Every structure is written in structure tokens, then in C-alpha cells.
PDB file of C-alpha atoms and ligand atoms in Angstrom:
ATOM      1  CA  MET A1359     -13.870  -0.550  11.419  1.00 45.00           C
ATOM      2  CA  THR A1360     -11.759  -2.101  14.194  1.00 45.00           C
ATOM      3  CA  THR A1361     -11.577  -5.951  14.277  1.00 42.00           C
ATOM      4  CA  PRO A1362     -12.188  -7.100  17.817  1.00 42.00           C
ATOM      5  CA  ASP A1363     -10.528  -9.928  17.604  1.00 48.00           C
ATOM      6  CA  ALA A1364      -7.150  -9.550  16.157  1.00 45.00           C
ATOM      7  CA  PRO A1365      -5.183 -12.395  15.575  1.00 47.00           C
ATOM      8  CA  PRO A1366      -3.514 -13.774  19.019  1.00 44.00           C
ATOM      9  CA  SER A1367      -0.189 -12.922  19.967  1.00 41.00           C
ATOM     10  CA  THR A1368       0.246 -15.726  22.505  1.00 38.00           C
ATOM     11  CA  SER A1369      -1.257 -18.715  23.943  1.00 37.00           C
ATOM     12  CA  ALA A1370      -4.131 -17.568  25.753  1.00 38.00           C
ATOM     13  CA  PRO A1371      -5.909 -19.364  28.563  1.00 38.00           C
ATOM     14  CA  ARG A1372      -8.320 -21.978  27.879  1.00 41.00           C
ATOM     15  CA  ALA A1373     -11.253 -19.957  29.430  1.00 41.00           C
ATOM     16  CA  PRO A1374     -12.989 -17.429  27.552  1.00 38.00           C
ATOM     17  CA  SER A1375     -13.726 -14.498  29.024  1.00 45.00           C
ATOM     18  CA  ARG A1376     -16.826 -13.821  26.857  1.00 64.00           C
ATOM     19  CA  ALA A1377     -19.500 -15.724  25.026  1.00 74.00           C
ATOM     20  CA  PRO A1378     -17.973 -17.123  21.860  1.00 83.00           C
ATOM     21  CA  ALA A1379     -18.972 -15.142  18.484  1.00 89.00           C
ATOM     22  CA  LEU A1380     -18.187 -14.468  15.039  1.00 94.00           C
ATOM     23  CA  SER A1381     -16.556 -11.050  13.692  1.00 95.00           C
ATOM     24  CA  PRO A1382     -15.997 -10.023  10.299  1.00 95.00           C
ATOM     25  CA  SER A1383     -12.505 -11.030  10.559  1.00 94.00           C
ATOM     26  CA  ARG A1384     -12.798 -14.479  11.875  1.00 95.00           C
ATOM     27  CA  ALA A1385     -15.396 -15.147   9.275  1.00 96.00           C
ATOM     28  CA  ASN A1386     -12.964 -13.716   6.259  1.00 94.00           C
ATOM     29  CA  ASP A1387     -10.485 -15.948   7.745  1.00 96.00           C
ATOM     30  CA  PHE A1388     -12.414 -18.959   7.510  1.00 97.00           C
ATOM     31  CA  MET A1389     -13.250 -17.676   3.706  1.00 96.00           C
ATOM     32  CA  GLN A1390      -9.736 -17.482   2.910  1.00 96.00           C
ATOM     33  CA  CYS A1391      -8.575 -20.660   4.436  1.00 98.00           C
ATOM     34  CA  PRO A1392     -10.224 -22.866   6.951  1.00 98.00           C
ATOM     35  CA  LEU A1393      -7.307 -23.973   8.632  1.00 98.00           C
ATOM     36  CA  LEU A1394      -6.226 -20.390   9.007  1.00 98.00           C
ATOM     37  CA  PHE A1395      -9.553 -19.975  11.076  1.00 98.00           C
ATOM     38  CA  ARG A1396      -8.513 -23.040  12.917  1.00 98.00           C
ATOM     39  CA  PHE A1397      -5.260 -21.596  13.911  1.00 98.00           C
ATOM     40  CA  ARG A1398      -6.333 -18.098  14.915  1.00 97.00           C
ATOM     41  CA  THR A1399     -10.075 -18.889  16.320  1.00 96.00           C
ATOM     42  CA  ILE A1400      -9.647 -22.659  17.962  1.00 97.00           C
ATOM     43  CA  ASP A1401      -5.889 -23.156  18.551  1.00 97.00           C
ATOM     44  CA  ARG A1402      -5.464 -19.098  19.136  1.00 96.00           C
ATOM     45  CA  LEU A1403      -1.403 -19.914  17.896  1.00 97.00           C
ATOM     46  CA  PRO A1404       0.609 -16.754  18.648  1.00 94.00           C
ATOM     47  CA  GLU A1405       1.531 -14.291  15.920  1.00 95.00           C
ATOM     48  CA  PRO A1406       4.345 -12.208  15.597  1.00 92.00           C
ATOM     49  CA  PRO A1407       3.664  -8.488  16.364  1.00 90.00           C
ATOM     50  CA  SER A1408       2.612  -6.717  13.058  1.00 91.00           C
ATOM     51  CA  SER A1409       4.115  -3.040  12.411  1.00 93.00           C
ATOM     52  CA  ALA A1410       0.971  -2.390   9.993  1.00 92.00           C
ATOM     53  CA  ALA A1411      -1.425  -3.612  12.879  1.00 93.00           C
ATOM     54  CA  ALA A1412       0.059  -1.576  15.420  1.00 95.00           C
ATOM     55  CA  ARG A1413      -0.073   1.656  13.339  1.00 95.00           C
ATOM     56  CA  GLY A1414      -3.486   0.647  12.130  1.00 96.00           C
ATOM     57  CA  THR A1415      -4.425   0.625  16.352  1.00 96.00           C
ATOM     58  CA  LEU A1416      -2.441   3.930  16.759  1.00 97.00           C
ATOM     59  CA  VAL A1417      -4.235   5.821  14.293  1.00 98.00           C
ATOM     60  CA  HIS A1418      -7.719   4.227  15.065  1.00 97.00           C
ATOM     61  CA  SER A1419      -7.233   5.338  18.600  1.00 97.00           C
ATOM     62  CA  VAL A1420      -6.078   9.048  17.829  1.00 98.00           C
ATOM     63  CA  LEU A1421      -9.146   9.611  15.567  1.00 98.00           C
ATOM     64  CA  GLU A1422     -11.460   8.037  18.503  1.00 97.00           C
ATOM     65  CA  GLN A1423     -10.022  10.417  21.032  1.00 97.00           C
ATOM     66  CA  LEU A1424      -9.725  13.554  18.557  1.00 98.00           C
ATOM     67  CA  TYR A1425     -13.617  13.888  18.653  1.00 97.00           C
ATOM     68  CA  ASP A1426     -13.497  14.508  22.556  1.00 97.00           C
ATOM     69  CA  ALA A1427     -12.529  17.570  21.545  1.00 97.00           C
ATOM     70  CA  PRO A1428     -14.886  20.460  20.824  1.00 96.00           C
ATOM     71  CA  LEU A1429     -16.183  21.541  17.445  1.00 96.00           C
ATOM     72  CA  GLY A1430     -13.322  23.695  16.115  1.00 97.00           C
ATOM     73  CA  GLU A1431     -10.654  22.336  18.076  1.00 98.00           C
ATOM     74  CA  ARG A1432     -10.499  19.004  15.956  1.00 98.00           C
ATOM     75  CA  THR A1433      -7.628  19.973  14.034  1.00 98.00           C
ATOM     76  CA  ARG A1434      -4.790  18.121  12.326  1.00 97.00           C
ATOM     77  CA  ALA A1435      -2.215  19.586  14.855  1.00 98.00           C
ATOM     78  CA  ALA A1436      -4.352  18.228  17.976  1.00 98.00           C
ATOM     79  CA  ALA A1437      -4.621  15.051  16.231  1.00 98.00           C
ATOM     80  CA  LEU A1438      -0.564  14.878  15.916  1.00 97.00           C
ATOM     81  CA  ALA A1439      -0.268  16.250  19.645  1.00 97.00           C
ATOM     82  CA  LEU A1440      -2.396  12.855  20.338  1.00 97.00           C
ATOM     83  CA  VAL A1441       0.288  10.578  18.723  1.00 96.00           C
ATOM     84  CA  PRO A1442       2.678  10.360  21.509  1.00 94.00           C
ATOM     85  CA  SER A1443       0.470   9.385  24.368  1.00 96.00           C
ATOM     86  CA  ALA A1444      -1.931   6.834  22.096  1.00 96.00           C
ATOM     87  CA  TRP A1445       1.548   4.954  21.698  1.00 95.00           C
ATOM     88  CA  GLU A1446       2.520   4.804  24.987  1.00 95.00           C
ATOM     89  CA  ASN A1447      -1.220   3.843  26.105  1.00 96.00           C
ATOM     90  CA  LEU A1448      -0.834   1.183  23.401  1.00 95.00           C
ATOM     91  CA  LEU A1449       2.403  -0.113  24.479  1.00 94.00           C
ATOM     92  CA  GLU A1450       0.899  -0.439  28.070  1.00 95.00           C
ATOM     93  CA  ARG A1451      -2.234  -2.476  26.817  1.00 94.00           C
ATOM     94  CA  GLU A1452       0.223  -4.445  23.915  1.00 92.00           C
ATOM     95  CA  PRO A1453       3.707  -4.648  25.622  1.00 92.00           C
ATOM     96  CA  ARG A1454       4.667  -7.115  22.814  1.00 92.00           C
ATOM     97  CA  TYR A1455       4.681  -3.795  20.285  1.00 92.00           C
ATOM     98  CA  GLY A1456       7.723  -2.828  21.953  1.00 89.00           C
ATOM     99  CA  GLU A1457       9.396  -5.526  19.721  1.00 89.00           C
ATOM    100  CA  LEU A1458       8.849  -3.972  16.706  1.00 89.00           C
ATOM    101  CA  ASN A1459      10.781  -0.857  17.976  1.00 80.00           C
ATOM    102  CA  THR A1460      14.089  -1.617  16.384  1.00 76.00           C
ATOM    103  CA  GLY A1461      16.231   1.620  17.646  1.00 80.00           C
ATOM    104  CA  GLY A1462      17.754   4.195  16.134  1.00 79.00           C
ATOM    105  CA  ASP A1463      15.165   6.523  14.815  1.00 86.00           C
ATOM    106  CA  TRP A1464      12.982   3.650  13.620  1.00 88.00           C
ATOM    107  CA  LEU A1465      10.386   4.890  16.047  1.00 90.00           C
ATOM    108  CA  ASP A1466      10.399   8.353  14.966  1.00 91.00           C
ATOM    109  CA  GLY A1467      10.009   7.202  11.076  1.00 92.00           C
ATOM    110  CA  TRP A1468       7.161   4.812  12.463  1.00 93.00           C
ATOM    111  CA  LEU A1469       5.366   7.447  14.410  1.00 94.00           C
ATOM    112  CA  ASP A1470       5.978   9.923  11.218  1.00 94.00           C
ATOM    113  CA  GLY A1471       4.095   7.417   9.150  1.00 95.00           C
ATOM    114  CA  ALA A1472       1.227   7.404  11.670  1.00 97.00           C
ATOM    115  CA  GLY A1473       1.170  11.300  11.578  1.00 97.00           C
ATOM    116  CA  ARG A1474       1.017  11.059   7.487  1.00 97.00           C
ATOM    117  CA  LEU A1475      -2.026   8.955   7.596  1.00 98.00           C
ATOM    118  CA  LEU A1476      -3.707  11.265  10.359  1.00 98.00           C
ATOM    119  CA  SER A1477      -2.747  14.110   7.946  1.00 98.00           C
ATOM    120  CA  THR A1478      -4.669  12.307   4.953  1.00 98.00           C
ATOM    121  CA  TYR A1479      -7.678  12.013   7.018  1.00 98.00           C
ATOM    122  CA  PHE A1480      -7.951  15.715   7.217  1.00 98.00           C
ATOM    123  CA  SER A1481      -7.868  15.727   3.476  1.00 97.00           C
ATOM    124  CA  LEU A1482     -11.020  13.432   3.359  1.00 97.00           C
ATOM    125  CA  GLU A1483     -13.306  14.732   6.535  1.00 96.00           C
ATOM    126  CA  ASP A1484     -13.703  17.611   8.284  1.00 97.00           C
ATOM    127  CA  PRO A1485     -14.256  16.705  11.896  1.00 97.00           C
ATOM    128  CA  ASN A1486     -15.627  20.124  12.951  1.00 97.00           C
ATOM    129  CA  ARG A1487     -18.563  19.343  10.960  1.00 94.00           C
ATOM    130  CA  LEU A1488     -19.201  15.877  12.441  1.00 94.00           C
ATOM    131  CA  GLN A1489     -20.770  15.272  15.739  1.00 91.00           C
ATOM    132  CA  PRO A1490     -20.723  11.286  15.849  1.00 96.00           C
ATOM    133  CA  VAL A1491     -23.229   9.366  18.382  1.00 96.00           C
ATOM    134  CA  ALA A1492     -20.835   6.910  19.138  1.00 97.00           C
ATOM    135  CA  ARG A1493     -17.198   6.130  18.232  1.00 97.00           C
ATOM    136  CA  GLU A1494     -15.583   2.289  18.640  1.00 96.00           C
ATOM    137  CA  LEU A1495     -19.036   0.686  19.428  1.00 96.00           C
ATOM    138  CA  ARG A1496     -19.373  -2.574  20.077  1.00 96.00           C
ATOM    139  CA  VAL A1497     -22.474  -3.962  18.146  1.00 96.00           C
ATOM    140  CA  GLU A1498     -23.884  -7.840  18.829  1.00 96.00           C
ATOM    141  CA  HIS A1499     -26.912  -9.904  17.787  1.00 96.00           C
ATOM    142  CA  GLN A1500     -27.482 -13.341  18.433  1.00 95.00           C
ATOM    143  CA  LEU A1501     -28.856 -14.784  15.068  1.00 94.00           C
ATOM    144  CA  ALA A1502     -31.619 -17.080  15.918  1.00 91.00           C
ATOM    145  CA  GLY A1503     -30.362 -20.710  15.119  1.00 88.00           C
ATOM    146  CA  GLY A1504     -26.977 -19.405  14.428  1.00 90.00           C
ATOM    147  CA  PRO A1505     -23.687 -17.467  15.946  1.00 93.00           C
ATOM    148  CA  LEU A1506     -23.584 -14.471  18.031  1.00 94.00           C
ATOM    149  CA  LEU A1507     -22.225 -11.710  15.712  1.00 96.00           C
ATOM    150  CA  ARG A1508     -20.064  -9.201  17.150  1.00 95.00           C
ATOM    151  CA  GLY A1509     -17.906  -6.424  16.195  1.00 94.00           C
ATOM    152  CA  ILE A1510     -16.604  -2.679  16.605  1.00 95.00           C
ATOM    153  CA  VAL A1511     -17.881   0.061  14.687  1.00 96.00           C
ATOM    154  CA  ASP A1512     -15.297   2.923  14.540  1.00 97.00           C
ATOM    155  CA  ARG A1513     -17.745   5.433  13.899  1.00 98.00           C
ATOM    156  CA  LEU A1514     -21.599   5.961  13.662  1.00 97.00           C
ATOM    157  CA  ASP A1515     -23.095   9.180  12.606  1.00 97.00           C
ATOM    158  CA  VAL A1516     -26.689   9.584  12.801  1.00 94.00           C
ATOM    159  CA  ALA A1517     -28.566  12.171  10.760  1.00 93.00           C
ATOM    160  CA  PRO A1518     -31.371  14.494  12.183  1.00 92.00           C
ATOM    161  CA  ASP A1519     -33.546  12.391  10.101  1.00 93.00           C
ATOM    162  CA  GLY A1520     -32.497   9.078  12.289  1.00 92.00           C
ATOM    163  CA  ALA A1521     -30.619   7.652   8.875  1.00 95.00           C
ATOM    164  CA  LEU A1522     -27.389   5.809   9.980  1.00 96.00           C
ATOM    165  CA  ARG A1523     -24.066   5.937   8.619  1.00 97.00           C
ATOM    166  CA  VAL A1524     -21.672   3.266   9.357  1.00 97.00           C
ATOM    167  CA  VAL A1525     -17.933   4.630   9.123  1.00 97.00           C
ATOM    168  CA  ASP A1526     -14.794   2.444   8.900  1.00 97.00           C
ATOM    169  CA  TYR A1527     -11.269   3.760   8.896  1.00 97.00           C
ATOM    170  CA  LYS A1528      -8.828   1.934   7.336  1.00 96.00           C
ATOM    171  CA  THR A1529      -4.829   2.452   7.288  1.00 96.00           C
ATOM    172  CA  GLY A1530      -4.120   0.718   4.378  1.00 95.00           C
ATOM    173  CA  ARG A1531      -4.626   1.128   0.785  1.00 95.00           C
ATOM    174  CA  SER A1532      -8.231   0.737  -0.842  1.00 96.00           C
ATOM    175  CA  PRO A1533      -8.524  -2.635  -2.679  1.00 93.00           C
ATOM    176  CA  ARG A1534      -8.130  -2.777  -6.442  1.00 89.00           C
ATOM    177  CA  PRO A1535     -11.553  -3.374  -8.328  1.00 84.00           C
ATOM    178  CA  GLY A1536     -12.408  -6.972  -8.173  1.00 82.00           C
ATOM    179  CA  TYR A1537     -11.150  -7.073  -4.604  1.00 82.00           C
ATOM    180  CA  GLU A1538     -13.345  -5.415  -2.551  1.00 86.00           C
ATOM    181  CA  SER A1539     -15.563  -8.496  -1.534  1.00 88.00           C
ATOM    182  CA  SER A1540     -13.898  -8.954   1.897  1.00 87.00           C
ATOM    183  CA  VAL A1541     -14.436  -5.252   3.172  1.00 91.00           C
ATOM    184  CA  VAL A1542     -18.025  -5.513   1.414  1.00 92.00           C
ATOM    185  CA  PHE A1543     -18.812  -8.242   3.274  1.00 94.00           C
ATOM    186  CA  GLN A1544     -17.359  -6.563   6.488  1.00 95.00           C
ATOM    187  CA  MET A1545     -19.584  -3.661   6.048  1.00 95.00           C
ATOM    188  CA  ARG A1546     -22.499  -5.583   5.523  1.00 97.00           C
ATOM    189  CA  PHE A1547     -22.046  -7.711   8.442  1.00 97.00           C
ATOM    190  CA  TYR A1548     -22.150  -4.620  10.629  1.00 97.00           C
ATOM    191  CA  ALA A1549     -24.990  -3.123   8.614  1.00 97.00           C
ATOM    192  CA  LEU A1550     -27.014  -6.593   9.391  1.00 97.00           C
ATOM    193  CA  VAL A1551     -26.208  -6.323  13.011  1.00 97.00           C
ATOM    194  CA  LEU A1552     -27.166  -2.763  13.497  1.00 97.00           C
ATOM    195  CA  TRP A1553     -30.510  -3.577  11.430  1.00 97.00           C
ATOM    196  CA  ARG A1554     -31.393  -6.473  13.571  1.00 96.00           C
ATOM    197  CA  GLU A1555     -30.929  -4.818  16.802  1.00 95.00           C
ATOM    198  CA  ARG A1556     -32.191  -1.279  15.954  1.00 94.00           C
ATOM    199  CA  GLY A1557     -34.895  -2.301  13.213  1.00 95.00           C
ATOM    200  CA  ILE A1558     -33.232   0.147  10.549  1.00 95.00           C
ATOM    201  CA  VAL A1559     -30.956  -0.273   7.764  1.00 97.00           C
ATOM    202  CA  PRO A1560     -28.012   1.799   8.019  1.00 98.00           C
ATOM    203  CA  ALA A1561     -28.400   4.560   4.942  1.00 98.00           C
ATOM    204  CA  MET A1562     -24.696   4.568   4.316  1.00 97.00           C
ATOM    205  CA  LEU A1563     -21.637   2.219   4.320  1.00 97.00           C
ATOM    206  CA  GLN A1564     -18.485   4.533   4.326  1.00 97.00           C
ATOM    207  CA  LEU A1565     -14.867   3.078   3.985  1.00 96.00           C
ATOM    208  CA  VAL A1566     -12.039   5.628   4.701  1.00 97.00           C
ATOM    209  CA  TYR A1567      -8.618   4.521   2.998  1.00 97.00           C
ATOM    210  CA  LEU A1568      -6.097   6.716   4.628  1.00 98.00           C
ATOM    211  CA  GLY A1569      -3.336   4.786   2.999  1.00 97.00           C
ATOM    212  CA  ASP A1570      -4.307   6.435  -0.351  1.00 97.00           C
ATOM    213  CA  GLY A1571      -6.984   8.819   0.703  1.00 97.00           C
ATOM    214  CA  GLN A1572      -9.991   6.962  -1.124  1.00 96.00           C
ATOM    215  CA  VAL A1573     -13.363   6.708   0.258  1.00 96.00           C
ATOM    216  CA  LEU A1574     -16.218   3.922  -0.789  1.00 94.00           C
ATOM    217  CA  ARG A1575     -19.572   4.362   0.084  1.00 95.00           C
ATOM    218  CA  ALA A1576     -22.285   1.901  -0.253  1.00 94.00           C
ATOM    219  CA  GLN A1577     -26.058   2.278   0.373  1.00 96.00           C
ATOM    220  CA  PRO A1578     -27.095  -0.956   1.260  1.00 96.00           C
ATOM    221  CA  ARG A1579     -30.386  -2.520   0.786  1.00 97.00           C
ATOM    222  CA  GLU A1580     -32.688  -4.811   3.090  1.00 97.00           C
ATOM    223  CA  ARG A1581     -31.883  -7.368   0.489  1.00 97.00           C
ATOM    224  CA  ASP A1582     -28.503  -7.164   0.539  1.00 96.00           C
ATOM    225  CA  LEU A1583     -28.369  -7.741   3.986  1.00 97.00           C
ATOM    226  CA  GLU A1584     -30.895 -10.490   4.003  1.00 97.00           C
ATOM    227  CA  LEU A1585     -28.366 -12.298   1.420  1.00 97.00           C
ATOM    228  CA  THR A1586     -25.348 -11.366   4.181  1.00 97.00           C
ATOM    229  CA  GLU A1587     -27.528 -13.054   6.667  1.00 97.00           C
ATOM    230  CA  ALA A1588     -27.752 -16.205   4.630  1.00 97.00           C
ATOM    231  CA  LYS A1589     -23.913 -16.204   3.914  1.00 96.00           C
ATOM    232  CA  VAL A1590     -23.114 -16.129   7.621  1.00 96.00           C
ATOM    233  CA  ARG A1591     -25.424 -19.096   8.349  1.00 96.00           C
ATOM    234  CA  ALA A1592     -23.938 -20.869   5.197  1.00 96.00           C
ATOM    235  CA  LEU A1593     -20.581 -20.260   6.672  1.00 96.00           C
ATOM    236  CA  TRP A1594     -21.352 -20.881  10.286  1.00 95.00           C
ATOM    237  CA  SER A1595     -22.414 -24.201   9.177  1.00 95.00           C
ATOM    238  CA  ALA A1596     -19.380 -24.945   7.228  1.00 96.00           C
ATOM    239  CA  ILE A1597     -17.478 -24.155  10.549  1.00 96.00           C
ATOM    240  CA  THR A1598     -19.588 -26.075  12.878  1.00 94.00           C
ATOM    241  CA  GLN A1599     -19.247 -29.094  10.415  1.00 95.00           C
ATOM    242  CA  SER A1600     -15.481 -28.793   9.900  1.00 96.00           C
ATOM    243  CA  ALA A1601     -15.606 -28.677  13.867  1.00 95.00           C
ATOM    244  CA  ALA A1602     -17.424 -31.692  14.156  1.00 94.00           C
ATOM    245  CA  SER A1603     -14.934 -33.704  11.915  1.00 96.00           C
ATOM    246  CA  GLY A1604     -12.083 -31.908  12.760  1.00 96.00           C
ATOM    247  CA  GLU A1605     -11.336 -31.054   9.526  1.00 97.00           C
ATOM    248  CA  PHE A1606     -10.234 -27.776   8.466  1.00 98.00           C
ATOM    249  CA  ARG A1607      -8.436 -27.766   5.303  1.00 97.00           C
ATOM    250  CA  PRO A1608      -5.616 -25.596   3.886  1.00 98.00           C
ATOM    251  CA  ARG A1609      -6.698 -23.482   0.932  1.00 98.00           C
ATOM    252  CA  ARG A1610      -3.522 -22.291  -0.463  1.00 97.00           C
ATOM    253  CA  SER A1611      -3.436 -18.723  -2.429  1.00 95.00           C
ATOM    254  CA  ALA A1612      -1.259 -15.435  -2.885  1.00 94.00           C
ATOM    255  CA  LEU A1613      -2.448 -14.556   0.623  1.00 94.00           C
ATOM    256  CA  CYS A1614      -0.042 -17.130   2.241  1.00 97.00           C
ATOM    257  CA  GLY A1615       2.643 -15.135   1.999  1.00 95.00           C
ATOM    258  CA  TRP A1616       1.076 -12.968   4.750  1.00 93.00           C
ATOM    259  CA  CYS A1617       0.114 -16.164   6.768  1.00 97.00           C
ATOM    260  CA  ALA A1618       2.401 -16.673  10.168  1.00 96.00           C
ATOM    261  CA  HIS A1619       1.498 -20.376  10.473  1.00 98.00           C
ATOM    262  CA  GLN A1620       3.493 -21.788   6.945  1.00 98.00           C
ATOM    263  CA  ALA A1621       5.460 -23.609   9.685  1.00 98.00           C
ATOM    264  CA  VAL A1622       2.378 -26.149  10.857  1.00 98.00           C
ATOM    265  CA  CYS A1623       0.692 -26.003   7.263  1.00 98.00           C
ATOM    266  CA  PRO A1624       0.061 -29.233   5.562  1.00 98.00           C
ATOM    267  CA  ALA A1625       0.412 -26.869   2.348  1.00 98.00           C
ATOM    268  CA  PHE A1626       4.227 -26.188   3.057  1.00 98.00           C
ATOM    269  CA  ASP A1627       5.001 -29.494   4.359  1.00 97.00           C
ATOM    270  CA  GLY A1628       4.235 -28.444   8.148  1.00 98.00           C
ATOM    271  CA  THR A1629       1.912 -30.657  10.526  1.00 97.00           C
ATOM    272  CA  PRO A1630      -0.645 -28.840  12.682  1.00 97.00           C
ATOM    273  CA  PRO A1631      -1.049 -29.525  16.223  1.00 97.00           C
ATOM    274  CA  GLU A1632      -3.403 -32.142  16.849  1.00 97.00           C
ATOM    275  CA  PHE A1633      -6.964 -30.863  16.752  1.00 97.00           C
ATOM    276  CA  ASP A1634      -8.710 -30.643  20.181  1.00 96.00           C
ATOM    277  CA  ALA A1635     -12.754 -31.133  19.515  1.00 95.00           C
ATOM    278  CA  ASP A1636     -13.231 -29.970  23.216  1.00 94.00           C
ATOM    279  CA  LEU A1637     -11.358 -27.267  22.645  1.00 95.00           C
ATOM    280  CA  ALA A1638     -13.134 -26.557  19.506  1.00 95.00           C
ATOM    281  CA  ALA A1639     -16.667 -26.633  20.943  1.00 93.00           C
ATOM    282  CA  GLU A1640     -15.545 -24.013  24.100  1.00 92.00           C
ATOM    283  CA  ARG A1641     -14.144 -21.334  21.615  1.00 93.00           C
ATOM    284  CA  LEU A1642     -16.946 -21.738  18.876  1.00 92.00           C
ATOM    285  CA  GLY A1643     -19.776 -22.353  22.045  1.00 85.00           C
ATOM    286  CA  CYS A1644     -20.988 -25.108  19.672  1.00 69.00           C
ATOM    287  CA  ALA A1645     -21.302 -28.908  19.964  1.00 54.00           C
ATOM    288  CA  THR A1646     -18.786 -30.640  17.900  1.00 50.00           C
ATOM    289  CA  ASN A1647     -20.313 -34.166  18.104  1.00 44.00           C
ATOM    290  CA  ASP A1648     -23.627 -33.711  16.187  1.00 37.00           C
TER     291      ASP A1648
HETATM  292  S1  SF4 B  37      -0.302 -20.977   4.842  1.00 84.61           S
HETATM  293 FE1  SF4 B  37      -1.898 -20.628   3.680  1.00 84.61          FE
HETATM  294  S2  SF4 B  37      -2.845 -22.548   3.552  1.00 84.61           S
HETATM  295 FE2  SF4 B  37      -1.626 -22.508   5.080  1.00 84.61          FE
HETATM  296  S3  SF4 B  37      -2.532 -21.921   7.025  1.00 84.61           S
HETATM  297 FE3  SF4 B  37      -1.854 -20.041   6.179  1.00 84.61          FE
HETATM  298  S4  SF4 B  37      -3.404 -19.247   4.660  1.00 84.61           S
HETATM  299 FE4  SF4 B  37      -4.032 -21.387   5.074  1.00 84.61          FE
END
């Protein structure tokens, strides 16, 4: 599953181009650390480009394009041949990724890494046996009395009997046992949106980990998705309460090592920018004074 709202790289203009919505990535931010959520969703503080994120976007783009080829022509060689143009297109859309190129043979090695991930894909699935009904599918659902839920499904397969399979590609390694909660939440979030929009509970949620060649599968039940909806509502309530009070507390954890905002985080002796209640209302699409 592709995140529709990767962490911002530059200060964004204040006017939102689309209605504010909650995605699994931003929901996971809040669960990890409310202050991180604020920095990314409300303040939209810039974050340096990430090599791993860029490679993930590149590999997703190649896998999406691969399915344009007719059955029988979706080969590993065809996928690898798409890499250079996908990289050029990505650089056009996200020029900041050019900063990652440190010269020398960096780019060759980096693209080889993307090629290895694609090779792993072919050891897990045969794309010539699949005919997805959608790729990079934007999904949305307005939760009654709650937030607009939004995300992008990497691939949606529909069986002849109408059963839905939601497929998400991950370019990292599969989580260790006991650390799957954020990915399980993400997949159920999408299943919830599809269920509410189409009236069908997806039969299968499938995570394809290209970093270590693992595939995780889950068959959600209606009850699981009801619980996910309750969790999203509780989360949204906590977010709007934080926005009303202006209090987004830092939650220090091992994940702080990957956070780009330690310099402005009180947990690391930093000082956050002043909280802007109007900006919060605008970016969350909710009143902050009730
Ligand atoms: S450094 Fe840690 S506690 Fe501070 S904002 Fe980032 S994730 Fe939160």
C-alpha cells in the first residue's frame, strides 16, 4: 500500500488542495507520537529526502507499470528495463531525490538495489497469472461523524466470484513477531474503507515484503473492521482534542532515531514552533475550539 501523504519535504502552502483526510500513515504517526503527527500534518515541517522512501516509490512505480504489459510479457527483464525511466520520472516529480545522488557509482548501486527488490517480487508472484482490476487505487470514505478516510491501494484483485484481495508491496523487511500492529492496522484501515464503500469485506489482505521475500496474509472478518472503525474514531477524537488544547505530547521511543524533528522536540531539549490553532483547524478540517 502506498502512502498518499509521505512526510513533507518542503514547507507547503497553507491552502489545501484537497479536503483534509486521515490516512493510515498519519494515524500511525499519532499512535507513535502525537507531536510527530503535529509536525507532519499540521506544521508540515520539511524532512530530508530518504533513500529508502525514494527506492520504495521507484519500485512501486515499476510494479504498477509492469501490469500494463500483456500477459506473458510481464517478465523480470521487462521490470528491470522499466527502472531507468521510472527513476527519471520520479526525479521530475520529486527533484529533491536528486540530492541523494552523491556521485561516483552511487546511482548504479542504488538502482541495482531496486533491481534486487524487483527480482524478489518474481520469486513471490507470477504477474502473468494475475489480472488486477486496479493499481494505485485511490480510496476514500467519509466516516459519519468522523474523519474522511483516504489512502491508496497498491493493487486490488477481484476473483470471478467477486471476492476482493487487497495487495500491498513493502520494500523493507517483514516485521518481527509482535511488531506487526501498524501494518495490520494499515491493511484493516483499507479494508474498512472498501467495505464501507463497496459493501464487501475483502476476503484477503496480502502484504508482499520485497526486503526479505515474505508474504503476510490475513482474512479480515466484519468484527475486525468494526473494531478498526472504533479505533479510528477514538484516534480522531484524541486528535481533535489535542488540536483544541494545542497539546501534542512527544512520546519518546526507539523510533525517535528515525525522526527528523529531534531539534524541535522537547524530548530532546528542542522547542517546537508556536502552535497555530487556525492552521490546525484548516489542516485537520475540524473546529479546534470546541
Ligand atoms: S523525536 Fe521522538 S518524541 Fe520527538 S517528535 Fe520525534 S518521534 Fe516524537
